[in-house]
Amino acid sequence: MKITSADFITGAVKPEQYPPPEVPEIAFAGRSNVGKSSLINALVNRKHLVKTSNTPGRTQQINFFDINSAFNLVDLPGYGFAKVPPAVKRQWGPMVEAYLAQRASLKGVILILDVRRHPGAEDDRLVHWLAARQIPMRLVITKIDKLGTNRRIDRLAAIGTHYASLPHVPIPFSARTRFGREELWSALLDLMGAPPP
Ligand SMILES: Nc1nc2c(ncn2[C@@H]2O[C@H](COP(=O)(O)OP(=O)(O)OP(=O)(O)O)[C@@H](O)[C@H]2O)c(=O)[nH]1
Ligand SMILES: [Mg+2]
């Protein structure tokens, strides 16, 4: 995928603040610190388009990015981090659900998992929530560079088995080595209904 432009549009906590739903949109969800923001940067070949952090829970609003003036990528705040202040936590569910349930231009959700962790209750809940609303979803298993070959194969198989009932096999990915980037782009284009480049 050739990226000609990648720009931050706006950050929003409520629907009135979203940009107009004029282009197809793909949202990225997952636990805090799983690597959502790093994955978006790797996808669009920009080191610092999206702020990343060693501190979990850093992304606390819905951030919209314009890619090639053709579609938007949306970085959602992560769930499941204990140290986020309770007020912020209470806001997370309604804020993200309002976006996912109502966004007319949303074409699909990329749900990101860490290869080293078994999927948690919150991951499963989001998978089921999206399925119930017929929002298309793909799973990505990131940080695969953190494990050696054998362990990586075991973990990918275990997570794949956990989600064996889903129509698509999870895509292995690394923001560090950029492994999986082309496969993920194919999935994004498929979700957006665009022909492969
Ligand atoms: N080795 C390795 N580290 C990664 C990878 N992806 C992310 N990281 C690291 O994981 C940490 C969290 O990454 P972020 O991209 O900020 O995670 P996030 O999911 O956006 O986090 P929140 O916004 O807090 O929910 C950072 O220290 C990243 O450098 C990867 O594929 N490989
Ligand atoms: Mg982030």
XYZ file of N, CA and C and ligand atoms in Angstrom:
624
model
N 0.847 -1.200 0.000
C 0.000 0.000 0.000
C 0.883 1.251 0.000
N 0.659 2.138 -0.952
C 1.455 3.360 -1.029
C 0.766 4.458 -0.226
N 1.488 5.001 0.752
C 0.906 6.054 1.584
C 1.411 7.398 1.070
N 0.503 8.217 0.570
C 0.908 9.538 0.067
C 0.728 10.617 1.127
N -0.240 10.402 2.036
C -0.385 11.340 3.150
C -1.021 10.642 4.339
N -0.630 11.085 5.517
C -1.184 10.536 6.758
C -1.214 11.682 7.766
N -2.421 12.102 8.142
C -2.550 13.280 9.002
C -3.547 13.069 10.122
N -3.191 13.585 11.294
C -4.123 13.595 12.425
C -5.282 14.534 12.089
N -6.519 14.065 12.263
C -7.669 14.947 12.015
C -8.108 15.584 13.322
N -8.516 14.719 14.276
C -9.013 15.258 15.546
C -9.120 14.143 16.579
N -9.228 14.532 17.837
C -9.512 13.586 18.909
C -10.912 13.890 19.429
N -11.672 12.840 19.761
C -13.061 13.056 20.167
C -13.397 12.195 21.374
N -14.286 12.703 22.229
C -14.834 11.873 23.294
C -16.337 11.699 23.135
N -16.949 12.472 22.227
C -18.394 12.300 21.968
C -18.708 12.521 20.497
N -19.839 11.960 20.018
C -20.147 11.958 18.593
C -20.135 13.333 17.929
N -20.544 14.381 18.654
C -20.546 15.727 18.047
C -19.141 16.147 17.614
N -18.135 15.502 18.193
C -16.757 15.901 17.878
C -16.141 15.070 16.753
N -16.842 14.025 16.289
C -16.286 13.201 15.212
C -16.206 14.024 13.931
N -15.227 13.711 13.062
C -15.241 14.362 11.744
C -16.437 13.836 10.935
N -16.885 14.576 9.908
C -18.024 14.097 9.128
C -17.730 12.720 8.523
N -18.737 11.831 8.472
C -18.511 10.439 8.039
C -18.450 10.318 6.522
N -17.454 10.963 5.917
C -17.431 11.073 4.457
C -16.615 10.002 3.757
N -15.705 9.371 4.483
C -14.847 8.351 3.847
C -14.904 7.066 4.682
N -14.587 5.910 4.063
C -14.587 4.658 4.825
C -13.620 4.741 6.005
N -13.988 4.049 7.090
C -13.201 4.157 8.312
C -12.955 2.763 8.889
N -11.733 2.544 9.378
C -11.385 1.306 10.077
C -10.905 1.683 11.469
N -11.436 1.018 12.500
C -11.046 1.322 13.877
C -10.166 0.205 14.445
N -9.254 0.592 15.341
C -8.313 -0.341 15.966
C -8.586 -0.397 17.459
N -8.881 -1.607 17.946
C -9.249 -1.776 19.350
C -8.367 -2.835 19.994
N -8.340 -2.820 21.317
C -7.573 -3.828 22.044
C -7.207 -3.322 23.421
N -6.627 -4.216 24.222
C -6.220 -3.849 25.572
C -5.237 -2.688 25.551
N -5.195 -2.005 26.649
C -4.202 -0.990 26.870
C -2.813 -1.557 26.662
N -1.958 -0.824 25.959
C -0.550 -1.197 25.828
C -0.318 -2.390 24.890
N -1.379 -2.855 24.215
C -1.213 -4.018 23.349
C -0.413 -3.661 22.094
N -0.408 -2.370 21.758
C 0.362 -1.944 20.587
C -0.496 -1.408 19.447
N -1.673 -0.857 19.776
C -2.576 -0.317 18.746
C -1.939 0.849 18.000
N -1.421 1.812 18.769
C -0.878 3.011 18.144
C 0.372 2.669 17.329
N 1.212 1.782 17.847
C 2.419 1.365 17.113
C 2.047 0.658 15.821
N 0.990 -0.131 15.872
C 0.548 -0.862 14.678
C 0.094 0.115 13.591
N -0.637 1.150 13.982
C -1.085 2.137 12.982
C 0.125 2.841 12.379
N 1.088 3.223 13.213
C 2.300 3.869 12.678
C 3.028 2.958 11.694
N 3.130 1.670 12.023
C 3.820 0.722 11.134
C 3.051 0.573 9.821
N 1.743 0.558 9.917
C 0.919 0.419 8.709
C 1.152 1.574 7.746
N 1.217 2.783 8.284
C 1.290 3.954 7.406
C 2.718 4.487 7.265
N 3.701 3.701 7.738
C 5.117 4.085 7.587
C 5.449 5.430 8.210
N 4.827 5.737 9.336
C 5.164 6.992 10.012
C 5.570 6.621 11.434
N 6.743 7.110 11.849
C 7.214 6.725 13.192
C 6.393 7.369 14.288
N 5.948 8.612 14.043
C 5.340 9.365 15.143
C 3.977 9.954 14.826
N 3.287 9.384 13.837
C 1.938 9.911 13.545
C 1.059 9.768 14.784
N 1.063 8.549 15.362
C 0.266 8.280 16.551
C 1.214 8.178 17.725
N 0.884 8.847 18.823
C 1.732 8.790 20.021
C 1.683 7.395 20.630
N 2.841 6.817 20.892
C 2.887 5.527 21.579
C 3.532 5.756 22.938
N 3.423 4.770 23.824
C 3.899 4.998 25.173
C 4.157 3.693 25.896
N 5.130 3.738 26.815
C 5.344 2.583 27.681
C 4.325 2.557 28.817
N 3.631 3.672 29.014
C 2.640 3.750 30.082
C 1.280 3.337 29.535
N 0.727 2.224 30.035
C -0.577 1.800 29.510
C -1.658 2.833 29.801
N -2.660 2.874 28.933
C -3.786 3.780 29.160
C -3.520 5.198 28.709
N -2.532 5.398 27.854
C -2.160 6.737 27.445
C -3.154 7.345 26.437
N -3.676 6.493 25.537
C -4.638 6.997 24.549
C -6.022 6.993 25.196
N -6.557 8.182 25.514
C -7.823 8.220 26.256
C -8.946 8.877 25.484
N -8.699 9.188 24.213
C -9.802 9.661 23.382
C -9.767 8.920 22.049
N -10.780 9.127 21.246
C -10.866 8.467 19.944
C -10.142 9.362 18.947
N -9.025 8.863 18.405
C -8.216 9.688 17.516
C -8.398 9.279 16.059
N -8.716 10.255 15.228
C -9.003 10.022 13.807
C -7.815 10.464 12.957
N -7.417 9.597 12.008
C -6.314 9.917 11.101
C -6.773 9.766 9.658
N -6.433 10.765 8.855
C -6.773 10.755 7.433
C -5.603 10.138 6.661
N -5.911 9.111 5.851
C -4.869 8.459 5.054
C -5.156 8.671 3.565
N -4.213 9.277 2.873
C -4.313 9.499 1.411
C -5.574 10.273 1.016
N -6.141 11.031 1.936
C -7.430 11.707 1.688
C -8.486 10.742 1.157
N -8.328 9.445 1.477
C -9.220 8.422 0.905
C -9.996 7.662 1.978
N -9.386 7.488 3.137
C -10.071 6.777 4.224
C -9.473 7.205 5.557
N -10.143 6.829 6.643
C -9.669 7.161 7.984
C -9.274 5.903 8.750
N -8.223 6.008 9.537
C -7.902 4.990 10.534
C -8.170 5.615 11.902
N -8.757 4.844 12.798
C -9.203 5.383 14.077
C -8.588 4.584 15.223
N -7.843 5.285 16.066
C -7.170 4.676 17.218
C -8.088 4.814 18.432
N -8.602 3.682 18.912
C -9.502 3.718 20.069
C -8.699 3.598 21.353
N -9.175 4.184 22.447
C -8.485 3.988 23.722
C -8.541 2.514 24.123
N -7.503 2.041 24.775
C -7.435 0.633 25.172
C -8.270 0.346 26.404
N -8.682 -0.911 26.553
C -9.438 -1.292 27.737
C -8.576 -2.147 28.658
N -9.040 -2.314 29.862
C -8.447 -3.313 30.747
C -7.232 -2.893 31.540
N -6.931 -1.605 31.590
C -5.770 -1.249 32.391
C -6.176 -0.733 33.760
N -5.715 -1.448 34.807
C -6.175 -1.213 36.171
C -5.876 0.203 36.670
N -4.761 0.779 36.223
C -4.333 2.041 36.843
C -4.974 3.282 36.235
N -5.775 3.099 35.196
C -6.484 4.254 34.653
C -7.459 4.757 35.721
N -7.541 6.085 35.923
C -8.438 6.602 36.976
C -9.869 6.104 36.756
N -10.602 5.795 37.853
C -11.961 5.252 37.732
C -12.877 6.095 36.853
N -12.730 7.423 36.904
C -13.605 8.299 36.110
C -13.386 8.036 34.614
N -12.125 7.818 34.247
C -11.797 7.556 32.843
C -12.333 6.186 32.435
N -12.190 5.219 33.349
C -12.666 3.852 33.078
C -14.164 3.827 32.832
N -14.895 4.556 33.671
C -16.362 4.585 33.528
C -16.761 5.168 32.181
N -15.944 6.086 31.695
C -16.217 6.755 30.430
C -15.922 5.839 29.247
N -14.991 4.893 29.414
C -14.503 4.121 28.265
C -15.607 3.380 27.546
N -16.374 2.576 28.278
C -17.402 1.744 27.653
C -18.375 2.557 26.809
N -19.059 3.525 27.423
C -20.017 4.333 26.667
C -19.369 5.079 25.498
N -18.159 5.597 25.714
C -17.504 6.382 24.660
C -17.206 5.510 23.443
N -16.602 4.338 23.679
C -16.214 3.466 22.572
C -17.442 2.788 21.965
N -18.388 2.384 22.822
C -19.600 1.746 22.297
C -20.417 2.710 21.448
N -20.488 3.967 21.871
C -21.239 4.955 21.086
C -20.619 5.062 19.696
N -19.298 5.096 19.652
C -18.620 5.180 18.355
C -18.899 3.935 17.513
N -18.663 2.762 18.075
C -18.784 1.515 17.305
C -20.228 1.266 16.855
N -21.173 1.612 17.708
C -22.575 1.320 17.398
C -23.163 2.292 16.385
N -22.661 3.532 16.368
C -23.359 4.570 15.597
C -22.611 5.094 14.384
N -21.360 4.748 14.250
C -20.566 5.420 13.216
C -20.941 4.898 11.826
N -21.585 5.738 11.042
C -22.117 5.307 9.744
C -21.002 4.889 8.782
N -19.845 5.516 8.868
C -18.775 5.233 7.903
C -17.847 4.099 8.351
N -18.127 3.486 9.516
C -17.257 2.419 10.023
C -17.407 1.150 9.173
N -16.301 0.703 8.585
C -16.338 -0.489 7.724
C -15.871 -1.744 8.446
N -15.141 -1.567 9.527
C -14.675 -2.748 10.240
C -13.761 -2.384 11.388
N -13.541 -3.372 12.240
C -12.709 -3.181 13.435
C -11.564 -4.185 13.401
N -10.359 -3.689 13.680
C -9.208 -4.562 13.862
C -9.008 -4.717 15.365
N -9.182 -5.928 15.855
C -9.011 -6.173 17.284
C -7.624 -6.778 17.493
N -6.838 -6.104 18.311
C -5.425 -6.464 18.443
C -5.171 -7.219 19.744
N -4.441 -8.328 19.623
C -4.085 -9.152 20.770
C -2.562 -9.229 20.863
N -2.059 -9.409 22.087
C -0.617 -9.579 22.327
C -0.305 -11.073 22.258
N 0.678 -11.441 21.436
C 1.003 -12.862 21.253
C 1.357 -13.558 22.564
N 1.801 -12.781 23.579
C 2.280 -13.393 24.826
C 1.171 -13.622 25.855
N -0.023 -13.067 25.594
C -1.112 -13.169 26.568
C -2.243 -14.001 25.996
N -2.892 -14.765 26.833
C -4.090 -15.450 26.346
C -5.227 -14.427 26.285
N -6.106 -14.508 25.277
C -7.211 -13.548 25.197
C -7.998 -13.510 26.504
N -8.337 -12.306 26.947
C -9.046 -12.139 28.219
C -10.542 -11.969 28.019
N -11.244 -11.861 29.144
C -12.708 -11.715 29.106
C -13.112 -10.468 28.325
N -12.322 -9.405 28.453
C -12.689 -8.168 27.745
C -12.510 -8.293 26.239
N -11.485 -9.052 25.827
C -11.303 -9.315 24.384
C -12.505 -10.107 23.868
N -12.853 -11.162 24.592
C -13.981 -12.014 24.176
C -15.279 -11.205 24.127
N -15.454 -10.355 25.136
C -16.680 -9.552 25.190
C -16.791 -8.660 23.947
N -15.683 -8.034 23.564
C -15.727 -7.150 22.388
C -15.975 -7.964 21.110
N -15.346 -9.130 20.996
C -15.567 -10.000 19.829
C -17.056 -10.317 19.701
N -17.678 -10.682 20.823
C -19.094 -11.047 20.776
C -19.994 -9.845 20.540
N -19.648 -8.753 21.140
C -20.407 -7.512 20.991
C -20.427 -7.087 19.517
N -19.273 -7.149 18.863
C -19.188 -6.765 17.442
C -19.968 -7.746 16.574
N -19.828 -9.040 16.880
C -20.530 -10.062 16.092
C -22.043 -9.866 16.205
N -22.505 -9.568 17.426
C -23.945 -9.392 17.639
C -24.480 -8.215 16.826
N -23.637 -7.216 16.598
C -24.060 -6.043 15.818
C -23.664 -6.149 14.351
N -23.139 -7.293 13.971
C -22.718 -7.541 12.587
C -21.737 -6.486 12.086
N -20.836 -6.084 12.973
C -19.753 -5.189 12.573
C -18.567 -6.080 12.178
N -18.110 -6.010 10.921
C -17.015 -6.877 10.489
C -15.761 -6.651 11.330
N -15.051 -7.738 11.595
C -13.890 -7.647 12.476
C -12.792 -8.576 11.987
N -11.555 -8.174 12.187
C -10.418 -9.070 11.969
C -9.551 -9.036 13.229
N -8.949 -10.169 13.570
C -8.028 -10.225 14.696
C -6.598 -10.099 14.195
N -5.797 -9.354 14.952
C -4.364 -9.270 14.682
C -3.632 -9.659 15.958
N -2.623 -10.510 15.821
C -1.801 -10.897 16.977
C -0.452 -10.212 16.817
N -0.205 -9.234 17.686
C 0.984 -8.401 17.492
C 2.117 -8.742 18.479
N 3.236 -8.052 18.305
C 4.462 -8.227 19.101
C 5.067 -9.615 18.899
N 4.876 -10.206 17.716
C 5.410 -11.559 17.501
C 6.943 -11.582 17.545
N 7.581 -10.402 17.368
C 9.055 -10.351 17.468
C 9.542 -10.630 18.883
N 8.630 -10.564 19.868
C 9.036 -10.753 21.272
C 9.279 -12.223 21.625
N 8.868 -13.154 20.760
C 9.021 -14.577 21.071
C 9.905 -15.273 20.046
N 10.583 -16.327 20.481
C 11.338 -17.182 19.563
C 10.373 -18.014 18.727
N 10.924 -18.639 17.689
C 10.056 -19.318 16.713
C 9.111 -20.336 17.338
N 9.623 -21.242 18.160
C 8.777 -22.323 18.676
C 7.647 -21.803 19.552
N 8.018 -20.905 20.460
C 7.035 -20.338 21.375
C 5.986 -19.536 20.583
N 6.458 -18.824 19.594
C 5.549 -18.025 18.765
C 4.525 -18.919 18.065
N 5.003 -20.018 17.480
C 4.097 -20.945 16.790
C 3.063 -21.496 17.765
N 3.516 -21.862 18.959
C 2.595 -22.384 19.983
C 1.523 -21.358 20.340
N 1.971 -20.123 20.587
C 1.035 -19.076 21.022
C 0.043 -18.717 19.919
N 0.527 -18.629 18.683
C -0.380 -18.307 17.558
C -1.434 -19.402 17.420
N -1.003 -20.653 17.593
C -1.942 -21.775 17.476
C -2.974 -21.725 18.608
N -2.503 -21.420 19.826
C -3.416 -21.396 20.986
C -4.471 -20.297 20.818
N -4.040 -19.119 20.395
C -5.003 -18.015 20.218
C -5.931 -18.325 19.034
N -5.372 -18.904 17.976
C -6.188 -19.301 16.823
C -7.265 -20.299 17.218
N -6.902 -21.241 18.064
C -7.866 -22.250 18.525
C -8.968 -21.600 19.359
N -8.558 -20.655 20.221
C -9.529 -19.957 21.067
C -10.607 -19.273 20.222
N -10.209 -18.759 19.059
C -11.153 -18.043 18.191
C -11.465 -18.828 16.914
N -11.406 -20.152 17.011
C -11.573 -20.997 15.814
C -12.947 -20.846 15.163
N -13.933 -20.366 15.921
C -15.275 -20.258 15.342
C -15.432 -19.004 14.470
N -14.449 -18.106 14.502
C -14.570 -16.876 13.697
C -14.236 -17.169 12.230
N -14.793 -16.370 11.315
C -14.600 -16.666 9.886
C -13.187 -16.399 9.368
N -12.383 -15.586 10.102
C -11.047 -15.256 9.594
C -9.976 -15.663 10.602
N -8.887 -16.205 10.079
C -7.764 -16.596 10.931
C -7.019 -15.317 11.362
N -6.567 -15.223 12.635
C -5.828 -14.030 13.077
C -4.562 -13.794 12.246
N -4.242 -12.529 12.074
C -3.061 -12.141 11.282
C -1.895 -11.877 12.237
N -0.779 -12.618 12.111
C 0.395 -12.335 12.954
C 1.064 -11.041 12.498
N 1.570 -10.255 13.460
C 2.075 -8.917 13.111
C 3.195 -8.516 14.065
N 4.094 -7.663 13.578
C 5.062 -7.010 14.458
C 5.262 -5.574 14.002
N 5.026 -4.638 14.902
C 5.273 -3.235 14.568
C 6.773 -2.987 14.461
N 7.567 -3.794 15.174
C 9.023 -3.602 15.155
C 9.626 -4.050 13.833
N 9.282 -5.280 13.388
C 9.866 -5.785 12.121
C 8.949 -5.500 10.925
N 7.727 -5.108 11.201
C 6.694 -4.849 10.204
C 6.223 -6.128 9.503
N 6.488 -7.258 10.138
C 5.951 -8.522 9.633
C 4.422 -8.429 9.612
N 3.815 -8.911 8.547
C 2.357 -8.967 8.481
C 1.698 -7.729 7.902
N 2.527 -6.722 7.584
C 1.963 -5.452 7.127
C 1.142 -5.623 5.843
N 1.687 -6.348 4.876
C 0.952 -6.497 3.602
C -0.339 -7.295 3.798
N -0.254 -8.350 4.610
C -1.461 -9.147 4.849
C -2.535 -8.305 5.544
N -2.095 -7.454 6.474
C -3.063 -6.610 7.173
C -3.670 -5.575 6.223
N -2.854 -5.015 5.337
C -3.405 -4.068 4.353
C -4.455 -4.748 3.472
N -4.180 -5.985 3.059
C -5.173 -6.711 2.248
C -6.489 -6.840 3.003
N -6.379 -7.137 4.307
C -7.589 -7.274 5.133
C -8.322 -5.933 5.232
N -7.571 -4.838 5.403
C -8.203 -3.514 5.501
C -8.927 -3.168 4.205
N -8.265 -3.414 3.078
C -8.887 -3.098 1.786
C -10.121 -3.961 1.573
N -10.033 -5.202 1.989
C -11.179 -6.104 1.898
C -12.352 -5.543 2.720
N -12.060 -5.108 3.946
C -13.112 -4.536 4.802
C -13.717 -3.281 4.168
N -12.856 -2.494 3.519
C -13.352 -1.241 2.930
C -14.009 -1.467 1.576
N -13.986 -2.712 1.125
C -14.629 -3.025 -0.145
C -13.861 -2.525 -1.344
N -12.556 -2.253 -1.142
C -11.740 -1.749 -2.253
C -11.027 -2.909 -2.951
N -10.801 -2.820 -4.238
C -10.033 -3.862 -4.913
C -8.580 -3.793 -4.465
N -7.877 -4.944 -4.366
C -6.474 -4.913 -3.967
C -5.659 -4.072 -4.951
N -4.637 -3.327 -4.470
C -3.868 -2.444 -5.350
C -3.021 -3.228 -6.354
N 8.745 -5.400 20.455
C 7.599 -4.813 20.122
N 7.111 -3.809 20.890
C 5.945 -3.235 20.528
C 5.211 -3.657 19.373
N 4.084 -2.915 19.292
C 4.115 -2.069 20.340
N 5.227 -2.245 21.088
C 5.578 -1.513 22.332
O 4.499 -1.669 23.257
C 4.293 -0.452 24.009
C 2.852 0.007 23.849
O 2.634 0.368 22.513
P 1.462 1.360 22.080
O 1.416 1.317 20.586
O 1.616 2.695 22.728
O 0.187 0.602 22.694
P -1.343 1.054 22.732
O -2.133 -0.175 22.557
O -1.583 2.152 21.750
O -1.483 1.579 24.228
P -2.627 2.544 24.867
O -2.760 3.723 23.959
O -2.060 2.897 26.194
O -3.861 1.748 24.955
C 5.330 0.542 23.480
O 6.437 0.499 24.337
C 5.682 -0.009 22.103
O 6.983 0.327 21.683
C 5.767 -4.734 18.576
O 5.202 -5.205 17.568
N 6.956 -5.262 19.004
Mg -2.328 4.042 22.048
